Structures are given as structure tokens and as C-alpha cells.
Amino acid sequence: MNGRAKSRTGKIKMKEKKKSAKQSAENKIRNKEIQRQADELKIKNGLLKNGAEKQLEFEEQIHILTKALASIDEGIFIIDIRKPDFPVIYANRAFQKMTAHSKKEILSRNYFHLYGNKMDSSILDKIKEAIKKKKSAAGMMLEFQENGAKHWNLLRITPVKGAGDGVTHYIGIQTDITPIKEKEQEIVRQRESLLHVTRVGKLAEFVSSLAHEINQPLTSILSYAQASRRMLAGKEPEIEEILSHIISDNQRAAQVIKRLRSLLKKSEPEMKFLDINEVVRETTELISTDASVRKVSVTLALESALPPVKGDRIQLQQVLLNLISNSFDALEKTKSARKILLRTSLKGSGSIIAEVKDTGCGIPEENMPKLSKRFFTSKADGLGMGLSISRSIVREHGGSLEIENNKGRGVTVSFTLPAGENNNP
Amino acid sequence: MSSRAPVVYIVDDDASIRDALSLLVKEEGFRVESFKNASGFLEFKHLKRPSCLILDIKLPDINGLELQEIMEERGIFIPIIFITGHGNIPMSVKGIKGGAVDFLPKPITEKKLIKAVGEAISKHKTLRKKQAEIESIRQRIDTLTPREKEVFELVAREMLSKQIASRLGTSLQTIKVHRARVMKKMEAENLRELIRLARKAGIIPPLK
């Protein structure tokens, strides 16, 4: 190649060089721009992805909440209170079942029309009043079903605030507490029947003592009258006639007493093999309300795997109830801890010992010997029969009852019962 | 009231009942001894006459049924009429099994009481007669020598004199002498009578 040609080509090369330099600068800028846009897209994409995930999470939450509400046993419903007729906008399955209405029947209907007249309306009035004041409310609802069955429901409603400040909805929770209520009523019933048995027992004991006291003088009056009639031996017919009246009236009185006695005859105890711990637990259930009202704490210390005792369940409950109620009275004025401890244990030679220990006022030593006497009482309204009945029940069961002041405060009353041999009570 | 009148013992802790029953029973011609508790009755030297006991089931020291047991242990065989304020049936069954003549619920009518007392006393009379007879037999037995007693028992078991002789290792003649003495001392006229006496005295088992 010649020199000119060389320089031309050199010029061209220069030009091209310049041109490519310019181009590469432009490229760089463009690339940066692309990079920036890509980054931006990335961020946007990230945001979007995030949002989508959140959305998903949120949806899942809603799903779970809905599922949970649907499967729960509590009846749950939501009322829109912005509308004048308080329509139900949500009702879960349990609520549909409780009201015996289909979803279709419930939704958008006035809440207060749902129950019809199957229940007492006082609770509904209470709810209306609460909604008016935008407050929450709770109450018991006794509902009658068409088959006559009674249902106890606990109903609570809570205001829900909408997007703004005001209350827009109410959520209601209705719980079927029929089993709890029935258990409570069963306890009340058992308690009452035991109290009845106790009252009848006391009355019978009282009448029996009274009858004996009256019968004694009746016996001597009759014999005196009959002896004097014999002495007169027909010599004083008028006086003899009077004596005959005394005799027949005496026999009339004796008849009254005899009838009274047979009327209140103690029923034969029903002796069965029993778990004494079970008897103690049942009795504790019966007095639990009483104990909480009197602020007395009742503790059990029951030895496990005790052999059974042979006895009458009701009578043994009666003994425990008597002793516990004595303890309650003794704890009446106790300022320090009010405690009753019920303990059972095995006593060496085949007998079981049950104790009622309290932290009450104790028994003055001078009263101790009088405790076994019928009609002795230190209570203003007492008959003095409780302890003597308890003692005679325990004795009939082949055991004995003892009363002792504790070293510290209070009294321990314990009774023994012979342990049975039956291992399958 | 004759000095040999039967005795009615009364045990009741109620003074009025004791007094009233005493009056009623005395009116019937019985002699009455009354006590306020069981120990009073047990300490008393019982009269050797036909008697009966009117006994309250419920007493302050021991109850009537326990007294009945003690009397049996001590050989006091006086028939008992229980009187009770409760008419307790299981108790009365127990008392009657223990030999009580009657069970009278309070208040007691005179008819029932007098009837029960009459029965109890005649039961006691029979009992006493039997006891007296046994006593007299025992006294007669006491006059026998040990050898005569042996012979008495074997004769009562209806063994022949020959058998007795060989059993006791002695001669027939000796046994015949013993036997004649036993008959005389026991005041028995014949063998049958002697066997009856042996049975009554418990020397041989009673007839079924």
C-alpha cells in the first residue's frame, strides 16, 4: 500500500474511532437507563409479589376464620344495626341448629323475630336496650323446643365498630349450657331430698322421744285407775264410772301415740357395699354452694384404694351433712381462715375412719359430756338432734363416733365404719 | 294377802309406773317387791315361792334382755314378763326366745297384765315342783356310797346283775346286796321307778 492510501485509511479509521467512541458512550447511557428501569421493575415486581402474598395470607385468614366460626359449637351471629329491622347478616351452623331455622330463613331477617314465642322475652328486651345504648349484654335464655324439651342458653352480644367510629354491627354468641344447668339442678334436687330425709329423720326421732315421755305417765295413769277400780270392787259405782272414763280416754291417747309412731317409723336402711370416698365426694358436691356463700374452704384428703364399707348411702351422707353443717355453724364467727378438712383413712384393724375437721370456735370443755344427750344444743335455733342422729346411724352401721377439740382451733369429729370384704363394691 | 302368797317382782325405773303396777298386782293378792334397776333386783334375796318378774326392757343400768341373760347364768329361773314402751319387734323375738313369758306394750291393760302374771306364776310353780323333785332325788343320791353310785348307774342302764358283777370284778352276791341298798336308799319300789329317778337326776340321758 502507498502512503496516501495509508493516510486515508488512517483518516477513515480515525473517523470510525471517533464515531464508535460516541456510540459507546450512548450505549452506556442507554444501558444504565435500562438497568434503572429493570431495577425499578424489579422493585415494582417485588412490591406486587408481596402484595399478592399478603392478599393470599389475608384470604387464608378469612377462610380459617369462616371455617372456625362454622365448626364451633357456640351459636354465632352478626346483626347489622344500621338498618332499622336489625337483620342478621351472618349465622353459623350451630346458631342455625339452635334456632332450628335454615340459613335462608335467618339471613336478612329481623333478629328479634327469630325466636318466636318459644322462650321468655325478658332477655330480648334486655338486648334491645343494650343495642340502643351501644353496649354489650349477657343473659340466660330458657328456650322450649317443639318436642317439649327445655334448653338453657347463655347469650352474649358485643358491639362491633365499623370503618368509621360508630357501632355498626353486633356479634352474638349463644352457648347451650343445658348439661351444666341440669347438673346444677340435679345437685339441688339431691340436696333437697337429703334435707328432706334429714328433716323427717329429726322429726321421727323427736316424735319417738316425745311419745316415750308421754307413754310413761299414760302407763301409770292407766294402772292407777285400774287398780283403784278393783279396790272399789262395786262399792262406789259412780266413782267407778269416772275411773272407766279415765281408762278409756287413756287408751285413746295411747292409740294416738301408737299411730303417730307407726306413721314415722324409720325406713329400713338399705345396706350396700359403698366406696366411702365416693360418699364424701357426693356430699361435698351438695354443700359446695353453701360453702362458697359462707366463705369456707372445703378440702378433701381421701386415702385411695380403701376397702368398701357396708352401709346406707343416704344415711351416711346424712351423717356427713350433719357434721359439715355443724362445722359451718362453728365457723360462722371465725375471723381467721375458715377451713373444713374431710379425711378418710384405713384404721389398722379392718375399719375405715372418716373425719370432719374444722377451724371453728370449738366446743367448751363443760359441754363435752352433754354432747351425747338428745335435745342438747348450744345453738339458738337448734333442736339438739343432729349429733345424736348421726351417732345412732353410725352405731347402726357397726361403728362409733368421736368428738375432740383440736390442739389448735376447732373440732374434729370422726367416725369409724367396719371395712367390708367385698372387693367389687 | 297370805304370807305364802306368790311374789311378783317389778323392775322399772319410772317410780309412778312401779307404784301403779304394784297397786294393781297387790289388789290381785300377790306379794310385790319392786326395784328401780336391775342390780337392785339381783342383790335381793329372792323368796322361795312361786314368782314372776315384770321387767321394763329399757333400764338405766343394764337393759332387760341383758338382765335375762344374767339371771340364766346365775340360775334364777323366774319367768319374765317384759314391758316395753317401744313395742320393738326384733327385741321381743329375742326376749321370747330367751324364755320370756310375755311381751306387753305400755300402757298395759289390767286384763293382759293379770293374765300374764297368772301364767308366769303357774309356769314357775311347775318349774319349782320339778326342781324340788330333782333336789330330793339328788339328796337321796348323796346318801349312796361311791360303789352304790356305780351300781345305781349300771342298773339304770338296764344291765343285768351278772353283767354288773363281771364289769366291776366282784361276785353276783355282792352286787345283789348293793342293788337292794340302792333301791331302798333311792326309795324306788321297782326297776322302772329307779330308771325314772336316774333320768330326772341326769345320770342317764332323758327320753327323746
XYZ file of C-alpha atoms in Angstrom:
633
model
C 0.000 0.000 0.000
C 1.100 3.625 -0.737
C 1.374 6.421 1.783
C -1.750 8.333 0.643
C -3.782 5.347 0.752
C -2.312 4.707 4.134
C -3.276 8.162 5.400
C -6.757 7.882 4.020
C -7.344 4.697 5.612
C -5.872 6.207 8.739
C -8.356 9.112 8.458
C -11.209 6.766 7.998
C -10.029 4.769 10.950
C -9.878 7.922 12.990
C -13.365 8.881 11.916
C -14.608 5.447 12.736
C -12.854 5.554 16.059
C -14.493 8.815 16.916
C -17.806 7.501 15.780
C -17.541 4.325 17.823
C -16.468 6.228 20.885
C -19.525 8.370 20.604
C -21.635 5.297 20.129
C -20.240 3.511 23.105
C -20.974 6.481 25.306
C -24.504 6.491 24.073
C -24.743 2.805 24.697
C -23.534 3.198 28.201
C -26.176 5.731 28.946
C -28.822 3.539 27.425
C -27.631 0.557 29.349
C -27.779 2.488 32.564
C -31.229 3.559 31.749
C -32.261 0.001 31.013
C -30.646 -1.123 34.221
C -32.503 1.536 36.116
C -35.745 0.593 34.510
C -35.070 -3.045 35.217
C -34.350 -2.260 38.837
C -37.456 -0.241 39.048
C -39.421 -3.071 37.544
C -37.844 -5.419 39.952
C -38.917 -3.318 42.901
C -42.358 -2.915 41.479
C -42.485 -6.592 40.824
C -41.355 -7.285 44.346
C -43.997 -4.997 45.713
C -46.606 -6.615 43.610
C -45.488 -10.073 44.651
C -45.524 -9.018 48.265
C -48.958 -7.603 47.869
C -50.144 -10.779 46.229
C -48.713 -12.864 49.068
C -50.339 -10.629 51.627
C -53.554 -10.897 49.743
C -53.217 -14.656 49.819
C -52.430 -14.692 53.526
C -55.394 -12.461 54.194
C -57.647 -14.694 52.196
C -56.392 -17.684 54.060
C -57.101 -15.985 57.352
C -60.615 -15.158 56.283
C -61.035 -18.745 55.196
C -59.846 -20.114 58.542
C -61.992 -17.651 60.473
C -65.044 -18.600 58.485
C -64.279 -22.284 58.925
C -63.713 -21.853 62.661
C -66.965 -19.968 63.083
C -68.774 -22.607 61.086
C -67.438 -25.549 63.061
C -67.659 -24.132 66.593
C -70.428 -25.437 68.880
C -71.318 -21.957 70.073
C -74.019 -20.303 68.038
C -72.589 -17.153 66.450
C -74.438 -14.460 64.551
C -73.866 -10.904 63.375
C -76.545 -8.248 63.198
C -76.386 -5.098 61.168
C -77.767 -2.385 63.392
C -77.585 0.365 60.805
C -80.757 -0.964 59.291
C -83.950 -0.405 61.220
C -85.018 -4.053 61.469
C -81.644 -5.368 62.708
C -81.167 -8.017 60.013
C -78.905 -10.973 60.665
C -76.072 -10.904 58.149
C -74.210 -13.928 59.391
C -75.264 -17.038 61.280
C -73.042 -20.038 61.755
C -74.205 -23.637 61.599
C -74.535 -24.039 65.360
C -76.801 -20.995 65.552
C -78.953 -22.358 62.742
C -79.260 -25.589 64.653
C -80.089 -23.827 67.924
C -82.811 -21.717 66.417
C -83.997 -24.566 64.200
C -84.010 -22.238 61.198
C -82.214 -22.653 57.869
C -79.601 -20.134 56.803
C -82.015 -18.766 54.253
C -84.667 -18.260 56.901
C -82.267 -16.466 59.188
C -80.324 -14.178 56.894
C -81.683 -10.674 56.378
C -84.469 -11.376 58.810
C -85.045 -9.309 61.917
C -83.058 -10.890 64.700
C -85.810 -10.406 67.247
C -88.263 -12.361 65.173
C -86.088 -15.450 65.109
C -87.127 -16.896 68.421
C -90.846 -16.605 68.010
C -92.594 -17.223 71.318
C -90.619 -20.306 72.328
C -88.911 -18.518 75.139
C -89.362 -15.910 77.788
C -88.875 -12.497 76.235
C -87.146 -10.690 79.082
C -83.709 -11.423 77.669
C -84.685 -9.986 74.278
C -85.844 -6.768 75.934
C -82.510 -6.591 77.678
C -80.716 -6.970 74.345
C -82.801 -4.300 72.649
C -81.997 -1.954 75.478
C -78.264 -2.733 75.214
C -78.240 -2.133 71.445
C -79.952 1.182 71.953
C -77.139 2.207 74.293
C -74.459 0.559 72.105
C -73.353 -1.587 74.995
C -72.706 -5.267 75.407
C -75.126 -7.533 77.249
C -75.379 -11.083 78.551
C -78.135 -13.223 79.946
C -79.708 -16.592 80.343
C -82.347 -17.784 77.973
C -84.729 -20.629 78.634
C -85.971 -21.991 75.372
C -88.677 -24.542 74.780
C -88.412 -26.790 71.814
C -91.330 -28.193 69.929
C -90.889 -31.642 71.489
C -91.218 -30.013 74.908
C -87.524 -30.261 75.756
C -86.085 -27.364 77.690
C -82.888 -25.700 76.626
C -80.793 -23.319 78.623
C -78.725 -20.902 76.586
C -76.243 -18.303 77.637
C -76.425 -15.341 75.258
C -73.823 -12.603 74.993
C -73.773 -9.748 72.494
C -70.882 -7.394 71.822
C -70.877 -4.207 69.716
C -68.581 -4.108 66.672
C -67.239 -0.832 65.325
C -67.232 -0.426 61.542
C -64.777 1.568 59.388
C -65.850 4.817 60.996
C -66.171 5.465 64.674
C -69.714 4.298 65.325
C -71.030 0.844 66.143
C -72.334 -0.729 63.004
C -72.787 -4.362 63.928
C -73.304 -6.645 66.862
C -71.795 -10.083 67.255
C -73.754 -12.532 69.345
C -72.599 -15.754 70.952
C -75.150 -18.228 72.170
C -73.936 -21.203 74.260
C -76.030 -24.223 75.123
C -75.467 -24.676 78.862
C -78.251 -27.217 79.332
C -75.914 -30.005 80.580
C -74.346 -27.673 83.179
C -77.748 -26.394 84.210
C -79.119 -29.919 84.500
C -76.171 -30.989 86.643
C -76.770 -27.979 88.890
C -80.437 -28.788 89.186
C -79.619 -32.415 89.918
C -77.392 -31.299 92.798
C -80.110 -29.017 94.134
C -82.618 -31.851 93.878
C -80.342 -34.325 95.655
C -79.602 -31.798 98.341
C -83.256 -31.108 98.877
C -84.165 -34.757 99.088
C -81.351 -35.342 101.557
C -82.510 -32.375 103.601
C -85.993 -33.806 103.480
C -84.767 -37.169 104.719
C -82.848 -35.367 107.444
C -85.879 -33.341 108.457
C -88.072 -36.437 108.513
C -85.371 -38.234 110.488
C -85.232 -35.426 113.009
C -88.994 -35.333 113.274
C -89.172 -39.098 113.731
C -86.515 -39.005 116.418
C -88.299 -36.137 118.112
C -91.703 -37.796 117.966
C -90.247 -41.054 119.191
C -88.715 -39.375 122.231
C -91.839 -37.377 122.869
C -94.006 -40.477 122.502
C -91.875 -42.312 125.019
C -92.064 -39.465 127.515
C -95.842 -39.291 127.202
C -96.335 -43.029 127.188
C -94.699 -43.455 130.575
C -97.206 -41.379 132.567
C -100.032 -42.824 130.462
C -98.947 -46.237 131.673
C -99.013 -45.273 135.322
C -102.300 -43.379 134.970
C -103.922 -46.428 133.436
C -102.604 -48.788 136.081
C -103.558 -46.431 138.917
C -107.072 -46.119 137.558
C -107.462 -49.836 137.034
C -106.083 -50.591 140.484
C -108.494 -48.171 142.152
C -111.426 -49.583 140.224
C -110.504 -53.006 141.550
C -110.172 -51.634 145.085
C -113.646 -50.174 144.929
C -114.997 -53.542 143.830
C -118.510 -52.345 143.120
C -118.838 -50.298 146.323
C -118.810 -46.884 144.605
C -120.448 -47.257 141.191
C -120.256 -43.514 140.372
C -116.562 -43.251 141.052
C -116.019 -46.476 139.184
C -117.729 -44.982 136.176
C -115.434 -41.987 136.325
C -112.483 -44.323 136.543
C -113.756 -46.161 133.482
C -113.761 -42.864 131.594
C -110.213 -42.192 132.679
C -109.260 -45.653 131.480
C -110.904 -45.350 128.074
C -109.520 -41.847 127.484
C -106.118 -43.056 128.480
C -106.341 -45.812 125.909
C -107.461 -43.298 123.315
C -104.341 -41.229 123.947
C -102.199 -44.357 123.781
C -103.735 -45.182 120.393
C -102.856 -41.725 119.049
C -99.256 -42.224 120.065
C -99.157 -45.684 118.584
C -100.471 -44.388 115.248
C -98.019 -41.499 115.265
C -95.185 -43.901 115.857
C -96.113 -46.231 113.066
C -96.509 -43.230 110.764
C -92.970 -42.065 111.391
C -91.394 -45.453 111.563
C -87.860 -45.293 110.319
C -87.486 -46.989 106.994
C -85.132 -49.925 106.982
C -81.656 -48.858 105.905
C -80.538 -50.111 102.508
C -77.206 -51.710 103.201
C -74.885 -51.991 100.232
C -71.165 -52.054 99.654
C -70.045 -48.471 99.139
C -66.913 -46.518 98.414
C -66.743 -44.105 101.337
C -64.697 -41.654 99.262
C -67.481 -41.506 96.725
C -69.996 -40.786 99.504
C -67.724 -37.983 100.777
C -67.345 -36.511 97.280
C -71.087 -36.599 96.646
C -71.774 -34.876 99.947
C -69.158 -32.232 99.173
C -70.897 -31.527 95.900
C -74.124 -30.987 97.789
C -72.630 -28.436 100.151
C -70.333 -26.646 97.691
C -72.699 -23.715 97.157
C -73.295 -23.377 100.863
C -69.552 -23.432 101.475
C -68.834 -20.679 98.975
C -71.619 -18.496 100.353
C -70.192 -18.956 103.837
C -66.645 -18.394 102.536
C -65.491 -21.735 103.877
C -62.866 -23.696 102.001
C -63.518 -27.418 101.976
C -60.539 -29.664 101.342
C -60.553 -33.414 100.752
C -57.818 -35.777 101.857
C -59.130 -39.165 100.797
C -56.991 -42.241 101.053
C -57.117 -44.107 97.779
C -57.907 -47.802 97.337
C -59.861 -48.101 100.590
C -61.867 -51.283 101.069
C -65.634 -50.784 100.714
C -67.908 -50.219 103.678
C -71.330 -51.757 104.039
C -73.866 -49.053 104.576
C -76.834 -46.975 103.533
C -75.663 -44.258 101.151
C -78.308 -41.712 102.148
C -77.799 -42.267 105.868
C -74.034 -41.896 105.610
C -74.470 -38.745 103.533
C -76.794 -37.550 106.262
C -74.115 -38.097 108.902
C -71.529 -36.190 106.850
C -74.014 -33.438 106.093
C -74.867 -33.086 109.787
C -71.216 -32.885 110.773
C -70.352 -30.437 107.993
C -73.295 -28.243 108.848
C -72.172 -28.232 112.495
C -68.756 -27.127 111.259
C -70.364 -24.396 109.176
C -72.098 -23.099 112.286
C -68.873 -23.281 114.273
C -67.088 -21.281 111.568
C -69.808 -18.615 111.435
C -67.915 -16.114 113.577
C -64.399 -17.229 112.734
C -62.316 -14.290 111.551
C -59.196 -16.249 110.567
C -59.099 -18.953 107.893
C -62.412 -20.810 107.617
C -61.499 -24.326 106.706
C -63.062 -27.762 106.738
C -60.963 -30.821 106.041
C -62.637 -34.108 105.133
C -60.317 -37.022 105.546
C -60.694 -40.773 105.103
C -58.195 -43.424 106.027
C -57.797 -47.064 106.879
C -57.539 -47.812 110.563
C -55.394 -50.819 111.385
C -57.893 -53.469 112.364
C -60.197 -53.519 109.372
C -62.120 -50.335 109.923
C -62.347 -47.140 107.972
C -62.212 -43.788 109.642
C -63.814 -40.633 108.277
C -63.083 -37.232 109.787
C -64.586 -33.789 109.590
C -62.122 -31.259 110.920
C -62.810 -27.540 111.150
C -61.075 -24.377 112.292
C -64.173 -23.093 114.058
C -64.907 -21.939 117.591
C -64.509 -25.376 119.195
C -66.615 -26.873 121.981
C -66.305 -25.616 125.569
C -64.996 -28.482 127.731
C -68.013 -28.288 130.048
C -70.320 -29.089 127.107
C -68.383 -32.175 126.027
C -70.210 -34.674 128.290
C -73.613 -33.276 127.236
C -72.978 -33.833 123.532
C -74.293 -37.368 123.543
C -77.601 -36.269 125.074
C -80.561 -35.874 122.858
C -82.035 -32.347 122.827
C -78.774 -30.788 123.969
C -77.908 -27.820 121.804
C -75.727 -24.750 122.004
C -77.479 -23.141 119.055
C -80.293 -20.655 119.466
C -82.382 -22.388 116.784
C -81.094 -25.921 117.254
C -83.112 -28.973 118.229
C -80.148 -30.933 119.513
C -80.895 -33.881 117.280
C -78.194 -33.759 114.592
C -75.350 -35.267 116.527
C -77.489 -37.838 118.283
C -78.990 -38.982 114.960
C -75.501 -39.160 113.447
C -74.288 -41.168 116.376
C -77.160 -43.631 116.174
C -76.709 -44.037 112.389
C -73.003 -44.742 112.851
C -73.798 -47.180 115.636
C -76.332 -48.985 113.445
C -73.556 -49.351 110.888
C -71.379 -51.032 113.497
C -69.079 -48.071 114.083
C -68.572 -45.356 116.649
C -68.426 -41.569 116.606
C -65.979 -39.393 118.497
C -65.671 -35.669 119.056
C -62.475 -33.939 120.008
C -61.279 -30.374 120.264
C -58.204 -29.790 118.089
C -54.896 -28.742 119.603
C -55.130 -25.560 117.614
C -58.523 -24.170 116.618
C -61.722 -26.064 116.047
C -63.098 -29.561 116.394
C -62.541 -32.923 114.758
C -65.471 -35.299 114.603
C -64.527 -38.753 113.422
C -66.469 -41.924 112.907
C -65.422 -45.444 112.123
C -67.126 -47.956 109.882
C -66.203 -51.607 109.601
C -64.405 -52.316 106.334
C -66.188 -54.806 104.099
C -64.614 -57.791 102.459
C -66.213 -57.339 99.091
C -63.591 -56.106 96.671
C -66.060 -55.230 93.970
C -68.460 -52.773 95.504
C -102.638 -61.364 151.389
C -101.477 -64.654 152.767
C -97.909 -64.943 153.968
C -97.312 -67.638 151.351
C -98.682 -65.523 148.513
C -96.743 -65.742 145.236
C -94.277 -62.927 144.648
C -94.352 -60.533 141.751
C -91.077 -58.673 141.226
C -91.276 -55.407 139.324
C -88.231 -53.700 137.794
C -88.915 -50.326 136.176
C -87.000 -47.077 136.521
C -90.165 -44.966 136.419
C -91.371 -44.566 140.023
C -95.005 -43.916 139.077
C -95.206 -46.981 136.861
C -93.603 -49.076 139.583
C -96.069 -47.791 142.146
C -99.153 -48.122 139.945
C -98.300 -51.636 138.798
C -97.571 -52.629 142.405
C -101.014 -51.454 143.468
C -102.693 -53.339 140.676
C -100.804 -56.561 141.311
C -101.259 -56.318 145.093
C -105.006 -55.971 144.512
C -104.848 -59.415 142.924
C -103.431 -60.829 146.176
C -99.808 -61.116 145.214
C -96.848 -60.016 147.235
C -94.894 -57.313 145.406
C -91.210 -56.454 145.516
C -90.232 -53.605 143.245
C -86.861 -52.231 142.146
C -85.758 -49.218 140.168
C -82.910 -51.025 138.419
C -81.529 -54.453 137.544
C -78.848 -54.557 140.196
C -81.420 -53.886 142.932
C -83.315 -56.958 141.795
C -80.168 -59.112 141.520
C -78.967 -58.155 145.003
C -82.313 -59.018 146.573
C -82.565 -62.405 148.310
C -85.301 -63.980 146.237
C -88.117 -65.591 148.157
C -88.580 -69.330 147.778
C -92.079 -69.051 146.446
C -93.791 -69.144 143.084
C -92.834 -65.857 141.481
C -92.571 -63.881 138.293
C -90.784 -60.767 137.157
C -92.346 -57.776 135.410
C -89.360 -56.249 133.657
C -89.036 -52.993 131.739
C -86.902 -53.563 128.632
C -85.204 -50.191 128.998
C -83.417 -49.750 132.292
C -80.840 -47.222 133.424
C -78.086 -49.704 134.302
C -78.416 -52.707 132.018
C -81.281 -53.431 129.678
C -83.935 -56.038 130.333
C -82.554 -58.564 127.864
C -79.137 -58.398 129.494
C -80.732 -58.984 132.881
C -82.489 -62.016 131.410
C -79.076 -63.418 130.389
C -77.530 -62.759 133.793
C -80.460 -64.467 135.542
C -79.956 -67.525 133.380
C -76.247 -67.589 134.184
C -76.967 -67.352 137.890
C -79.674 -69.985 137.791
C -82.504 -67.604 138.667
C -85.316 -69.249 136.734
C -88.079 -66.759 137.431
C -90.378 -66.325 134.400
C -90.228 -62.841 132.912
C -92.974 -60.599 131.581
C -91.336 -57.854 129.559
C -92.996 -54.480 129.398
C -91.895 -52.085 126.715
C -92.593 -48.557 125.647
C -91.490 -49.188 122.070
C -93.037 -52.469 121.068
C -89.776 -53.194 119.367
C -90.368 -56.416 117.451
C -86.839 -57.783 116.930
C -86.228 -57.236 120.633
C -89.367 -59.078 121.643
C -88.467 -62.036 119.441
C -85.101 -62.224 121.173
C -86.746 -61.971 124.591
C -89.253 -64.728 123.870
C -86.522 -66.991 122.540
C -84.766 -66.347 125.845
C -87.772 -67.739 127.693
C -89.895 -64.639 128.367
C -93.500 -65.486 129.073
C -94.960 -62.406 127.540
C -94.329 -59.084 125.972
C -96.675 -56.282 126.937
C -96.604 -52.885 125.283
C -97.136 -49.875 127.527
C -99.667 -48.748 128.614
C -100.602 -52.171 129.958
C -104.212 -53.096 130.456
C -105.013 -54.865 133.717
C -106.592 -57.854 131.975
C -103.477 -58.633 129.982
C -101.236 -57.989 132.942
C -103.161 -60.179 135.371
C -103.432 -62.937 132.792
C -99.697 -62.796 132.070
C -98.830 -62.765 135.765
C -101.111 -65.767 136.398
C -99.490 -67.750 133.570
C -95.975 -66.833 134.639
C -96.616 -67.884 138.221
C -98.155 -71.198 137.269
C -95.178 -71.797 134.955
C -92.900 -71.089 137.890
C -94.909 -73.459 140.116
C -94.402 -76.320 137.667
C -90.746 -75.422 137.359
C -90.348 -75.341 141.126
C -92.085 -78.699 141.508
C -89.659 -80.204 139.014
C -86.740 -78.557 140.716
C -87.905 -79.762 144.139
C -88.204 -83.314 142.865
C -84.744 -83.182 141.329
C -83.442 -81.726 144.554
C -84.934 -84.595 146.594
C -83.528 -87.189 144.176
C -80.105 -85.544 144.448
C -80.347 -85.672 148.241
C -81.107 -89.368 148.070
C -78.200 -89.921 145.672
C -75.941 -88.152 148.151
C -76.619 -90.902 150.714
C -75.189 -93.553 148.356
C -71.605 -94.800 148.784
C -69.325 -94.461 145.743
C -69.715 -98.184 144.943
C -73.504 -97.939 145.315
C -73.488 -94.972 142.925
C -71.665 -97.073 140.355
C -74.167 -99.883 140.750
C -77.032 -97.372 140.543
C -75.816 -96.052 137.219
C -75.264 -99.517 135.706
C -78.654 -100.753 136.929
C -80.251 -97.638 135.452
C -78.587 -98.529 132.146
C -80.566 -101.740 132.408
C -77.557 -104.040 132.839
C -78.169 -107.397 134.481
C -76.675 -108.036 137.925
C -74.391 -110.693 136.397
C -73.054 -108.248 133.868
C -72.523 -105.629 136.559
C -70.622 -108.142 138.711
C -68.249 -109.058 135.924
C -67.865 -105.399 134.961
C -66.968 -104.361 138.485
C -64.959 -107.571 139.108
C -66.969 -108.750 142.102
C -69.417 -111.510 142.953
C -73.040 -111.598 141.918
C -73.976 -111.886 145.575
C -72.257 -108.589 146.455
C -73.965 -106.810 143.577
C -77.347 -108.080 144.708
C -76.700 -106.625 148.163
C -75.640 -103.266 146.684
C -78.620 -103.251 144.411
C -81.063 -103.821 147.248
C -79.466 -100.970 149.225
C -79.677 -98.626 146.230
C -83.384 -99.438 145.819
C -84.012 -98.743 149.464
C -81.973 -95.546 149.730
C -83.452 -94.195 146.499
C -86.925 -95.077 147.728
C -87.680 -96.859 144.473
C -90.210 -99.663 144.533
C -89.170 -101.225 141.273
C -86.662 -101.008 138.454
C -88.843 -98.737 136.336
C -89.073 -96.207 139.144
C -85.295 -96.314 139.676
C -84.663 -95.652 135.976
C -87.072 -92.669 136.088
C -85.178 -91.203 139.075
C -81.838 -91.668 137.324
C -83.164 -89.945 134.252
C -84.512 -86.994 136.257
C -81.239 -86.569 138.097
C -79.407 -86.523 134.796
C -77.498 -89.742 135.478
C -78.745 -91.215 132.221
C -79.848 -89.178 129.204
C -83.517 -88.114 129.074
C -86.034 -89.809 126.801
C -86.496 -88.185 123.458
